[in-house]
Amino acid sequence: MSAPPDLPEIVSRAFDVSRRAGYVSFCRNETGRLLAALAATRGGVMAEFGTGCGVGTAWLRSGLRGDAHILTAELDERLAGAAAEIFVDDPQVEVLAADWSTLGDKGPFSLLFLDSGDPTSVAVDKIADLVEPGGVVVLDDFVPCEQWPPITYGRVDTLREQWLTDERFTAVEVMVAPDASAVIATRR
């Protein structure tokens, strides 16, 4: 491990809330540390689409600086309510029980954190205009691939291929652990 084992207090709180809610699908610590480092370079409004119980949001918050703001949307009202507990007294984080598509008019975003789980909803053409020039998109939950075109489960991973080749972005796939990678794309 190349990072200290201690977690930021806000992230520990998010893990506690997630456990109490019985939610086990959340941002890995390796990805979280990447999010915190990227959030520390951003100002303005950052967003996360698919809050879960707020672990990814907590990682973003741990890196937040100045008067930057995080807006996060979770479709499941129960999970959104659990995440809102973590940030109840934090004016820099807003948790919404809503579909992420309702956040389109609140951008453009300086950083946007997405889960690659539903490729059609996070396709580059649906997301590109939500990010400001110089803004960063982080897509997580990829399985590392060492070939081109990228193959996942015996098929071309068209989502990863789109993000890594779209001319509106400069993008790279980064391994965050031996079994996990993320695509980081900066809007030109």
Coordinates of N, CA, C and O in Angstrom, one line a residue:
M1 N 0.9 -1.2 0.0 CA 0.0 0.0 0.0 C 0.9 1.2 0.0 O 1.8 1.3 0.8
S2 N 0.6 2.2 -0.9 CA 1.4 3.4 -1.0 C 0.8 4.6 -0.3 O 1.1 5.7 -0.6
A3 N -0.2 4.3 0.6 CA -0.9 5.4 1.3 C -1.0 5.1 2.7 O -1.1 3.9 3.1
P4 N -1.1 6.1 3.6 CA -1.2 5.8 5.0 C -2.5 5.1 5.2 O -3.5 5.4 4.6
P5 N -2.6 4.2 6.2 CA -3.8 3.5 6.5 C -4.9 4.3 7.1 O -6.1 3.9 7.1
D6 N -4.6 5.4 7.8 CA -5.6 6.2 8.4 C -6.5 6.9 7.4 O -6.0 7.3 6.3
L7 N -7.7 7.0 7.7 CA -8.7 7.6 6.9 C -9.1 9.0 7.4 O -9.1 9.2 8.6
P8 N -9.4 10.0 6.5 CA -9.9 11.3 7.0 C -11.1 11.0 7.8 O -11.9 10.1 7.5
E9 N -11.4 11.8 8.8 CA -12.5 11.7 9.7 C -13.8 11.6 9.0 O -14.7 10.8 9.2
I10 N -14.0 12.5 8.0 CA -15.3 12.5 7.2 C -15.5 11.2 6.4 O -16.6 10.7 6.3
V11 N -14.4 10.6 6.0 CA -14.5 9.3 5.3 C -14.9 8.2 6.3 O -15.7 7.3 6.0
S12 N -14.3 8.2 7.5 CA -14.7 7.2 8.5 C -16.1 7.3 8.8 O -16.8 6.3 9.0
R13 N -16.6 8.6 9.0 CA -18.1 8.7 9.2 C -18.9 8.2 8.1 O -20.0 7.5 8.4
A14 N -18.5 8.4 6.9 CA -19.2 7.9 5.7 C -19.3 6.3 5.7 O -20.3 5.7 5.5
F15 N -18.2 5.7 6.1 CA -18.1 4.2 6.2 C -19.1 3.8 7.3 O -19.8 2.8 7.1
D16 N -19.1 4.5 8.4 CA -20.0 4.1 9.5 C -21.5 4.2 9.0 O -22.3 3.3 9.3
V17 N -21.8 5.3 8.4 CA -23.2 5.4 7.9 C -23.5 4.4 6.8 O -24.6 3.8 6.9
S18 N -22.6 4.1 6.0 CA -22.8 3.0 5.0 C -23.1 1.7 5.6 O -24.0 0.9 5.2
R19 N -22.3 1.3 6.6 CA -22.5 0.0 7.3 C -23.8 0.0 8.0 O -24.5 -1.0 7.9
R20 N -24.2 1.1 8.6 CA -25.5 1.1 9.3 C -26.7 0.9 8.3 O -27.7 0.3 8.6
A21 N -26.5 1.5 7.1 CA -27.5 1.4 6.1 C -27.5 0.0 5.4 O -28.4 -0.2 4.5
G22 N -26.5 -0.8 5.7 CA -26.4 -2.1 5.0 C -25.9 -2.0 3.6 O -26.1 -2.9 2.8
Y23 N -25.3 -0.9 3.2 CA -24.8 -0.6 1.9 C -23.3 -1.0 1.8 O -22.5 -0.4 2.5
V24 N -23.0 -1.9 0.9 CA -21.6 -2.4 0.8 C -20.9 -2.0 -0.5 O -19.8 -2.3 -0.8
S25 N -21.6 -1.3 -1.4 CA -21.0 -0.9 -2.7 C -20.6 0.6 -2.5 O -21.5 1.5 -2.5
F26 N -19.3 0.8 -2.5 CA -18.9 2.2 -2.3 C -17.5 2.4 -2.9 O -16.8 1.5 -3.3
C27 N -17.1 3.6 -3.0 CA -15.8 4.0 -3.5 C -14.7 3.4 -2.7 O -14.6 3.5 -1.5
R28 N -13.8 2.8 -3.5 CA -12.6 2.2 -2.8 C -11.7 3.2 -2.3 O -11.7 4.4 -2.8
N29 N -10.9 2.9 -1.3 CA -10.0 3.9 -0.7 C -9.0 4.4 -1.7 O -8.6 5.6 -1.7
E30 N -8.5 3.5 -2.6 CA -7.5 3.9 -3.6 C -8.1 5.0 -4.5 O -7.5 6.0 -4.8
T31 N -9.4 4.8 -4.9 CA -10.0 5.7 -5.8 C -10.3 7.0 -5.0 O -10.2 8.1 -5.5
G32 N -10.7 6.8 -3.7 CA -11.0 7.9 -2.9 C -9.8 8.9 -2.7 O -10.0 10.1 -2.7
R33 N -8.7 8.3 -2.5 CA -7.5 9.2 -2.4 C -7.2 9.9 -3.6 O -6.8 11.1 -3.6
L34 N -7.4 9.3 -4.8 CA -7.3 10.0 -6.1 C -8.3 11.1 -6.1 O -8.0 12.3 -6.5
L35 N -9.5 10.9 -5.7 CA -10.6 12.0 -5.7 C -10.2 13.1 -4.8 O -10.3 14.3 -5.2
A36 N -9.7 12.8 -3.6 CA -9.3 13.9 -2.7 C -8.2 14.7 -3.3 O -8.2 16.0 -3.3
A37 N -7.2 14.1 -4.0 CA -6.1 14.8 -4.6 C -6.6 15.7 -5.7 O -6.2 16.8 -5.9
L38 N -7.5 15.2 -6.6 CA -8.0 16.0 -7.7 C -8.9 17.1 -7.1 O -8.9 18.2 -7.7
A39 N -9.7 16.8 -6.1 CA -10.6 17.9 -5.6 C -9.8 19.0 -5.0 O -10.2 20.2 -5.1
A40 N -8.6 18.7 -4.5 CA -7.7 19.8 -4.0 C -7.2 20.7 -5.0 O -6.8 21.8 -4.7
T41 N -7.3 20.3 -6.3 CA -6.9 21.2 -7.4 C -8.0 22.0 -8.0 O -7.8 22.8 -9.0
R42 N -9.2 21.8 -7.6 CA -10.4 22.4 -8.2 C -11.0 23.5 -7.3 O -11.0 23.4 -6.1
G43 N -11.7 24.4 -8.0 CA -12.6 25.3 -7.3 C -14.0 25.1 -7.9 O -14.2 24.2 -8.6
G44 N -14.9 26.1 -7.7 CA -16.2 26.0 -8.3 C -17.1 24.9 -7.8 O -17.0 24.5 -6.6
V45 N -17.9 24.3 -8.7 CA -18.8 23.3 -8.3 C -18.3 22.0 -8.9 O -18.1 21.8 -10.0
M46 N -18.3 21.0 -7.9 CA -17.9 19.6 -8.3 C -19.2 18.8 -8.1 O -20.1 19.2 -7.4
A47 N -19.3 17.7 -8.8 CA -20.5 16.9 -8.8 C -20.1 15.4 -8.8 O -19.1 15.0 -9.3
E48 N -21.0 14.6 -8.1 CA -21.0 13.2 -8.2 C -22.3 12.7 -8.6 O -23.3 13.1 -8.0
F49 N -22.4 11.8 -9.5 CA -23.6 11.2 -10.0 C -23.7 9.8 -9.4 O -22.9 8.9 -9.9
G50 N -24.5 9.5 -8.5 CA -24.7 8.2 -7.8 C -24.0 8.2 -6.5 O -22.9 7.7 -6.3
T51 N -24.5 8.9 -5.5 CA -23.9 9.1 -4.2 C -23.8 7.8 -3.4 O -22.8 7.7 -2.6
G52 N -24.7 6.9 -3.5 CA -24.7 5.7 -2.6 C -24.9 6.3 -1.2 O -25.8 7.1 -1.0
C53 N -24.1 5.9 -0.3 CA -24.2 6.4 1.1 C -23.2 7.5 1.4 O -23.0 7.9 2.5
G54 N -22.5 8.0 0.3 CA -21.7 9.2 0.5 C -20.2 9.0 0.7 O -19.5 9.9 1.0
V55 N -19.7 7.8 0.5 CA -18.2 7.5 0.7 C -17.4 8.3 -0.3 O -16.5 9.0 0.0
G56 N -17.8 8.2 -1.6 CA -17.1 9.0 -2.6 C -17.2 10.5 -2.3 O -16.2 11.2 -2.5
T57 N -18.3 11.0 -1.9 CA -18.5 12.4 -1.6 C -17.6 12.8 -0.5 O -17.0 13.9 -0.5
A58 N -17.5 11.9 0.5 CA -16.6 12.2 1.7 C -15.2 12.3 1.3 O -14.4 13.2 1.7
W59 N -14.8 11.4 0.3 CA -13.4 11.5 -0.2 C -13.2 12.9 -0.9 O -12.2 13.6 -0.7
L60 N -14.2 13.2 -1.8 CA -14.1 14.5 -2.4 C -14.0 15.7 -1.4 O -13.2 16.6 -1.5
R61 N -14.8 15.6 -0.4 CA -14.9 16.6 0.7 C -13.6 16.7 1.4 O -13.1 17.8 1.8
S62 N -12.9 15.6 1.6 CA -11.6 15.6 2.3 C -10.5 16.4 1.6 O -9.6 16.8 2.2
G63 N -10.7 16.5 0.3 CA -9.7 17.3 -0.5 C -10.1 18.7 -0.8 O -9.4 19.5 -1.3
L64 N -11.4 19.1 -0.5 CA -12.0 20.3 -0.9 C -11.2 21.5 -0.3 O -10.7 21.4 0.8
R65 N -11.0 22.6 -1.1 CA -10.3 23.8 -0.6 C -11.2 25.0 -0.8 O -12.1 25.0 -1.7
G66 N -10.9 26.0 -0.1 CA -11.6 27.3 -0.3 C -13.1 27.2 -0.3 O -13.7 26.5 0.6
D67 N -13.8 27.9 -1.2 CA -15.2 27.9 -1.1 C -15.9 27.0 -2.2 O -17.0 27.2 -2.6
A68 N -15.1 26.0 -2.7 CA -15.7 25.1 -3.6 C -16.9 24.4 -3.0 O -17.1 24.3 -1.8
H69 N -17.7 23.8 -3.9 CA -19.0 23.2 -3.5 C -19.1 21.9 -4.2 O -18.7 21.7 -5.3
I70 N -19.7 20.9 -3.4 CA -19.9 19.6 -4.0 C -21.5 19.4 -4.0 O -22.1 19.6 -3.1
L71 N -21.9 18.9 -5.2 CA -23.3 18.6 -5.4 C -23.4 17.1 -5.8 O -22.7 16.7 -6.7
T72 N -24.2 16.4 -5.1 CA -24.2 14.9 -5.4 C -25.7 14.5 -5.4 O -26.5 14.9 -4.6
A73 N -26.0 13.6 -6.3 CA -27.3 13.1 -6.5 C -27.4 11.6 -6.4 O -26.5 10.9 -7.0
E74 N -28.4 11.1 -5.7 CA -28.6 9.7 -5.5 C -30.1 9.4 -5.7 O -31.0 10.0 -5.1
L75 N -30.4 8.5 -6.6 CA -31.8 8.2 -7.0 C -32.6 7.5 -5.9 O -33.7 7.8 -5.6
D76 N -31.9 6.6 -5.1 CA -32.5 5.9 -4.0 C -32.6 6.9 -2.8 O -31.6 7.3 -2.2
E77 N -33.9 7.2 -2.5 CA -34.1 8.2 -1.4 C -33.5 7.7 0.0 O -33.0 8.6 0.7
R78 N -33.6 6.5 0.2 CA -33.1 5.9 1.5 C -31.5 6.2 1.6 O -31.0 6.6 2.6
L79 N -30.8 5.9 0.5 CA -29.4 6.1 0.5 C -29.1 7.5 0.5 O -28.1 7.9 1.2
A80 N -29.8 8.3 -0.2 CA -29.5 9.8 -0.2 C -29.7 10.3 1.2 O -29.0 11.2 1.7
G81 N -30.7 9.9 1.9 CA -31.0 10.3 3.3 C -29.8 9.9 4.2 O -29.4 10.7 5.0
A82 N -29.3 8.7 4.0 CA -28.2 8.3 4.8 C -26.9 9.1 4.5 O -26.3 9.6 5.4
A83 N -26.7 9.4 3.2 CA -25.6 10.3 2.9 C -25.7 11.7 3.4 O -24.8 12.3 3.9
A84 N -26.9 12.2 3.4 CA -27.2 13.6 3.9 C -26.8 13.7 5.4 O -26.4 14.8 5.8
E85 N -27.0 12.6 6.1 CA -26.6 12.6 7.6 C -25.1 13.0 7.7 O -24.8 13.7 8.7
I86 N -24.3 12.6 6.9 CA -22.8 12.8 7.0 C -22.5 14.3 6.8 O -21.6 14.9 7.5
F87 N -23.3 15.0 6.0 CA -23.0 16.4 5.6 C -24.0 17.4 6.1 O -24.1 18.5 5.6
V88 N -24.8 17.0 7.1 CA -25.9 17.8 7.6 C -25.5 19.2 8.0 O -26.2 20.2 7.7
D89 N -24.3 19.4 8.5 CA -23.8 20.7 9.0 C -22.8 21.3 8.1 O -22.0 22.2 8.5
D90 N -22.7 20.8 6.9 CA -21.6 21.2 5.9 C -22.2 22.0 4.8 O -22.8 21.4 3.9
P91 N -22.1 23.3 4.8 CA -22.6 24.1 3.7 C -22.0 23.9 2.3 O -22.5 24.4 1.3
Q92 N -20.8 23.2 2.3 CA -20.1 23.0 1.0 C -20.5 21.7 0.3 O -20.1 21.5 -0.8
V93 N -21.4 20.9 0.9 CA -21.9 19.7 0.3 C -23.4 19.7 0.3 O -24.0 19.9 1.3
E94 N -24.0 19.4 -0.8 CA -25.4 19.3 -1.0 C -25.7 17.9 -1.6 O -25.3 17.5 -2.6
V95 N -26.5 17.1 -0.8 CA -26.9 15.8 -1.2 C -28.4 15.9 -1.7 O -29.3 16.3 -0.9
L96 N -28.7 15.4 -2.9 CA -30.0 15.5 -3.4 C -30.5 14.0 -3.7 O -29.8 13.2 -4.2
A97 N -31.8 13.8 -3.3 CA -32.4 12.6 -3.6 C -33.1 12.8 -5.0 O -34.2 13.3 -5.1
A98 N -32.3 12.5 -6.1 CA -32.7 12.8 -7.4 C -31.9 12.0 -8.4 O -30.8 11.5 -8.1
D99 N -32.5 11.9 -9.6 CA -31.7 11.3 -10.7 C -30.6 12.3 -11.1 O -30.9 13.5 -11.1
W100 N -29.5 11.8 -11.4 CA -28.3 12.7 -11.8 C -28.7 13.7 -12.9 O -28.1 14.8 -13.0
S101 N -29.5 13.2 -13.8 CA -29.8 14.1 -15.0 C -30.5 15.4 -14.6 O -30.4 16.3 -15.4
T102 N -31.0 15.5 -13.4 CA -31.6 16.8 -13.0 C -30.5 17.8 -12.6 O -30.9 19.0 -12.4
L103 N -29.3 17.4 -12.6 CA -28.2 18.3 -12.2 C -27.6 19.0 -13.4 O -26.8 19.9 -13.2
G104 N -28.1 18.7 -14.6 CA -27.5 19.3 -15.8 C -27.5 20.8 -15.8 O -26.5 21.4 -16.3
D105 N -28.5 21.4 -15.3 CA -28.6 22.9 -15.3 C -27.8 23.5 -14.2 O -27.7 24.7 -14.0
K106 N -27.1 22.7 -13.3 CA -26.3 23.3 -12.2 C -24.8 23.3 -12.5 O -24.0 23.7 -11.7
G107 N -24.5 22.9 -13.7 CA -23.1 22.9 -14.2 C -22.8 24.2 -14.9 O -23.6 25.1 -14.9
P108 N -21.7 24.3 -15.6 CA -20.7 23.2 -15.8 C -19.9 22.9 -14.5 O -19.8 23.8 -13.7
F109 N -19.4 21.7 -14.4 CA -18.7 21.3 -13.2 C -17.2 21.3 -13.4 O -16.7 21.1 -14.5
S110 N -16.5 21.6 -12.3 CA -15.0 21.6 -12.4 C -14.5 20.2 -12.3 O -13.4 19.9 -12.7
L111 N -15.2 19.4 -11.6 CA -14.8 18.0 -11.4 C -16.1 17.2 -11.4 O -17.1 17.6 -10.7
L112 N -16.2 16.1 -12.1 CA -17.4 15.2 -12.1 C -16.9 13.8 -11.9 O -16.1 13.3 -12.6
F113 N -17.5 13.2 -10.8 CA -17.2 11.8 -10.5 C -18.4 10.9 -10.9 O -19.5 11.1 -10.4
L114 N -18.1 9.9 -11.7 CA -19.1 9.0 -12.2 C -18.7 7.5 -12.0 O -17.5 7.2 -12.0
D115 N -19.7 6.7 -12.0 CA -19.5 5.3 -11.9 C -19.7 4.7 -13.3 O -20.7 5.1 -14.0
S116 N -18.8 3.9 -13.8 CA -18.9 3.3 -15.1 C -19.9 2.2 -15.3 O -20.1 1.6 -16.3
G117 N -20.7 1.9 -14.2 CA -21.6 0.8 -14.2 C -22.7 0.8 -15.2 O -23.1 -0.3 -15.7
D118 N -23.2 1.9 -15.6 CA -24.2 2.0 -16.7 C -23.7 2.8 -17.9 O -23.8 4.0 -17.9
P119 N -23.0 2.1 -18.8 CA -22.3 2.8 -19.9 C -23.2 3.7 -20.7 O -22.7 4.8 -21.1
T120 N -24.5 3.5 -20.9 CA -25.3 4.4 -21.7 C -25.5 5.7 -21.0 O -25.5 6.7 -21.7
S121 N -25.6 5.7 -19.7 CA -25.9 7.0 -19.0 C -24.6 7.8 -18.8 O -24.7 9.0 -18.6
V122 N -23.4 7.2 -18.9 CA -22.2 8.0 -18.7 C -21.4 8.1 -20.0 O -20.2 8.3 -19.9
A123 N -22.0 7.8 -21.1 CA -21.3 8.0 -22.4 C -20.8 9.4 -22.6 O -21.4 10.3 -22.1
V124 N -19.7 9.5 -23.2 CA -19.0 10.8 -23.4 C -19.9 11.9 -24.0 O -19.9 13.0 -23.5
D125 N -20.7 11.5 -24.9 CA -21.6 12.5 -25.5 C -22.7 13.0 -24.5 O -23.2 14.1 -24.7
K126 N -23.1 12.2 -23.5 CA -24.0 12.7 -22.5 C -23.4 13.6 -21.5 O -24.1 14.3 -20.8
I127 N -22.1 13.4 -21.3 CA -21.4 14.1 -20.2 C -20.6 15.3 -20.6 O -20.4 16.2 -19.8
A128 N -20.0 15.3 -21.8 CA -19.0 16.3 -22.2 C -19.5 17.7 -21.9 O -18.7 18.5 -21.3
D129 N -20.7 18.1 -22.2 CA -21.1 19.5 -22.0 C -21.4 19.9 -20.6 O -21.6 21.0 -20.2
L130 N -21.3 18.9 -19.7 CA -21.5 19.2 -18.2 C -20.2 19.6 -17.5 O -20.3 19.9 -16.4
V131 N -19.1 19.5 -18.3 CA -17.8 19.8 -17.7 C -17.2 21.1 -18.3 O -17.2 21.2 -19.5
E132 N -16.7 22.0 -17.4 CA -16.2 23.2 -17.9 C -14.8 22.9 -18.6 O -14.2 21.9 -18.3
P133 N -14.4 23.9 -19.5 CA -13.1 23.7 -20.0 C -12.0 23.6 -18.9 O -12.0 24.4 -18.0
G134 N -11.1 22.6 -19.0 CA -10.2 22.4 -18.0 C -10.7 21.5 -16.8 O -10.0 21.1 -15.9
G135 N -12.0 21.2 -16.9 CA -12.6 20.4 -15.9 C -12.2 18.9 -16.0 O -11.8 18.5 -17.1
V136 N -12.4 18.2 -14.9 CA -11.9 16.8 -14.9 C -13.1 15.9 -14.7 O -14.0 16.1 -13.8
V137 N -13.2 14.8 -15.4 CA -14.1 13.7 -15.2 C -13.4 12.5 -14.7 O -12.3 12.1 -15.3
V138 N -13.9 11.9 -13.7 CA -13.3 10.6 -13.1 C -14.4 9.6 -13.2 O -15.5 9.7 -12.7
L139 N -14.1 8.5 -14.0 CA -15.0 7.4 -14.1 C -14.3 6.2 -13.4 O -13.2 5.8 -13.8
D140 N -15.0 5.6 -12.5 CA -14.3 4.5 -11.8 C -15.0 3.2 -12.0 O -15.9 3.1 -12.9
D141 N -14.5 2.1 -11.4 CA -15.0 0.8 -11.5 C -14.7 0.1 -12.8 O -15.5 -0.7 -13.3
F142 N -13.5 0.4 -13.4 CA -13.1 -0.4 -14.5 C -12.2 -1.5 -14.1 O -11.5 -1.4 -13.0
V143 N -12.1 -2.6 -14.8 CA -11.1 -3.7 -14.6 C -9.9 -3.3 -15.5 O -10.1 -3.0 -16.7
P144 N -8.7 -3.3 -14.9 CA -7.6 -2.9 -15.8 C -7.4 -3.7 -17.0 O -7.8 -4.9 -17.0
C145 N -7.0 -3.1 -18.1 CA -6.8 -3.8 -19.4 C -5.5 -3.3 -20.0 O -5.2 -2.2 -20.0
E146 N -4.7 -4.3 -20.5 CA -3.4 -4.0 -21.0 C -3.4 -4.1 -22.5 O -2.3 -4.3 -23.1
Q147 N -4.5 -4.0 -23.2 CA -4.5 -4.2 -24.7 C -5.4 -3.1 -25.3 O -6.2 -2.5 -24.6
W148 N -5.2 -2.9 -26.6 CA -6.0 -2.0 -27.3 C -6.6 -2.7 -28.5 O -5.8 -3.4 -29.2
P149 N -7.9 -2.6 -28.8 CA -8.8 -1.9 -28.0 C -9.0 -2.6 -26.7 O -8.8 -3.8 -26.5
P150 N -9.6 -1.9 -25.7 CA -9.7 -2.5 -24.4 C -10.8 -3.5 -24.4 O -11.9 -3.3 -25.0
I151 N -10.5 -4.7 -23.8 CA -11.4 -5.8 -23.8 C -11.8 -6.1 -22.4 O -10.9 -6.2 -21.5
T152 N -13.1 -6.2 -22.1 CA -13.6 -6.6 -20.8 C -14.6 -7.7 -20.9 O -15.5 -7.5 -21.7
Y153 N -14.4 -8.8 -20.2 CA -15.3 -9.9 -20.3 C -15.5 -10.4 -21.7 O -16.6 -10.7 -22.1
G154 N -14.4 -10.4 -22.5 CA -14.5 -10.9 -23.9 C -15.0 -10.0 -24.9 O -15.2 -10.4 -26.1
R155 N -15.3 -8.7 -24.6 CA -15.9 -7.8 -25.5 C -15.1 -6.5 -25.5 O -14.6 -6.1 -24.4
V156 N -15.2 -5.8 -26.6 CA -14.6 -4.4 -26.6 C -15.3 -3.5 -25.6 O -16.6 -3.5 -25.6
D157 N -14.6 -2.9 -24.7 CA -15.2 -2.0 -23.7 C -15.4 -0.6 -24.4 O -14.5 0.2 -24.4
T158 N -16.5 -0.5 -25.0 CA -16.8 0.7 -25.8 C -16.8 2.0 -25.0 O -16.4 3.1 -25.5
L159 N -17.3 1.9 -23.7 CA -17.3 3.1 -22.9 C -15.9 3.6 -22.6 O -15.6 4.8 -22.8
R160 N -15.0 2.7 -22.2 CA -13.6 3.1 -22.0 C -13.0 3.6 -23.3 O -12.3 4.6 -23.3
E161 N -13.2 2.9 -24.4 CA -12.7 3.3 -25.7 C -13.2 4.8 -26.1 O -12.4 5.6 -26.5
Q162 N -14.4 5.0 -25.9 CA -15.0 6.4 -26.2 C -14.2 7.5 -25.4 O -13.8 8.5 -25.9
W163 N -14.1 7.2 -24.0 CA -13.5 8.3 -23.2 C -12.0 8.5 -23.5 O -11.5 9.6 -23.5
L164 N -11.3 7.4 -23.8 CA -9.9 7.5 -24.1 C -9.6 8.1 -25.4 O -8.4 8.5 -25.7
T165 N -10.6 8.1 -26.4 CA -10.3 8.6 -27.7 C -11.0 9.9 -28.1 O -10.8 10.4 -29.2
D166 N -11.9 10.4 -27.3 CA -12.7 11.5 -27.6 C -11.8 12.8 -27.7 O -11.1 13.1 -26.8
E167 N -12.0 13.5 -28.8 CA -11.1 14.7 -29.0 C -11.4 15.9 -28.1 O -10.6 16.8 -28.0
R168 N -12.5 15.8 -27.4 CA -12.9 16.9 -26.5 C -12.1 16.8 -25.2 O -12.1 17.7 -24.4
F169 N -11.5 15.6 -25.0 CA -10.8 15.4 -23.7 C -9.4 14.9 -23.9 O -9.1 14.2 -24.9
T170 N -8.5 15.1 -22.9 CA -7.3 14.4 -22.8 C -7.5 13.4 -21.7 O -7.8 13.8 -20.6
A171 N -7.3 12.1 -22.0 CA -7.7 11.1 -21.0 C -6.6 10.1 -20.8 O -5.8 9.8 -21.7
V172 N -6.7 9.4 -19.7 CA -5.8 8.4 -19.3 C -6.5 7.4 -18.4 O -7.3 7.8 -17.6
E173 N -6.1 6.1 -18.5 CA -6.6 5.1 -17.6 C -5.5 4.9 -16.5 O -4.3 4.8 -16.9
V174 N -5.9 4.9 -15.3 CA -5.0 4.8 -14.2 C -5.4 3.7 -13.3 O -6.5 3.6 -12.9
M175 N -4.4 2.8 -13.1 CA -4.7 1.7 -12.2 C -4.6 2.2 -10.7 O -3.7 2.9 -10.3
V176 N -5.7 2.0 -10.0 CA -5.7 2.4 -8.6 C -5.4 1.2 -7.7 O -5.1 1.4 -6.5
A177 N -5.5 0.0 -8.2 CA -5.2 -1.2 -7.5 C -5.0 -2.3 -8.5 O -5.4 -2.1 -9.7
P178 N -4.4 -3.4 -8.2 CA -4.2 -4.4 -9.2 C -5.5 -4.9 -9.9 O -5.4 -5.3 -11.1
D179 N -6.6 -4.7 -9.3 CA -7.9 -5.2 -9.9 C -8.9 -4.1 -10.2 O -10.0 -4.3 -10.5
A180 N -8.4 -2.8 -10.2 CA -9.3 -1.7 -10.4 C -8.5 -0.5 -11.1 O -7.4 -0.2 -10.8
S181 N -9.3 0.1 -12.0 CA -8.7 1.3 -12.6 C -9.8 2.3 -12.8 O -11.0 2.1 -12.7
A182 N -9.4 3.5 -13.1 CA -10.3 4.7 -13.4 C -9.8 5.4 -14.6 O -8.6 5.4 -14.9
V183 N -10.7 6.0 -15.3 CA -10.4 6.9 -16.4 C -10.5 8.3 -15.9 O -11.5 8.7 -15.3
I184 N -9.4 9.1 -16.2 CA -9.4 10.5 -15.8 C -9.3 11.2 -17.1 O -8.4 11.0 -17.9
A185 N -10.3 12.1 -17.3 CA -10.4 12.9 -18.6 C -10.5 14.4 -18.3 O -11.4 14.8 -17.5
T186 N -9.7 15.1 -18.9 CA -9.7 16.6 -18.7 C -10.3 17.2 -20.0 O -9.8 17.0 -21.1
R187 N -11.3 18.1 -19.8 CA -11.9 18.8 -20.9 C -10.9 19.8 -21.5 O -10.4 20.6 -20.8
R188 N -10.8 19.7 -22.8 CA -9.9 20.7 -23.5 C -10.6 22.0 -23.7 O -11.7 22.2 -23.6

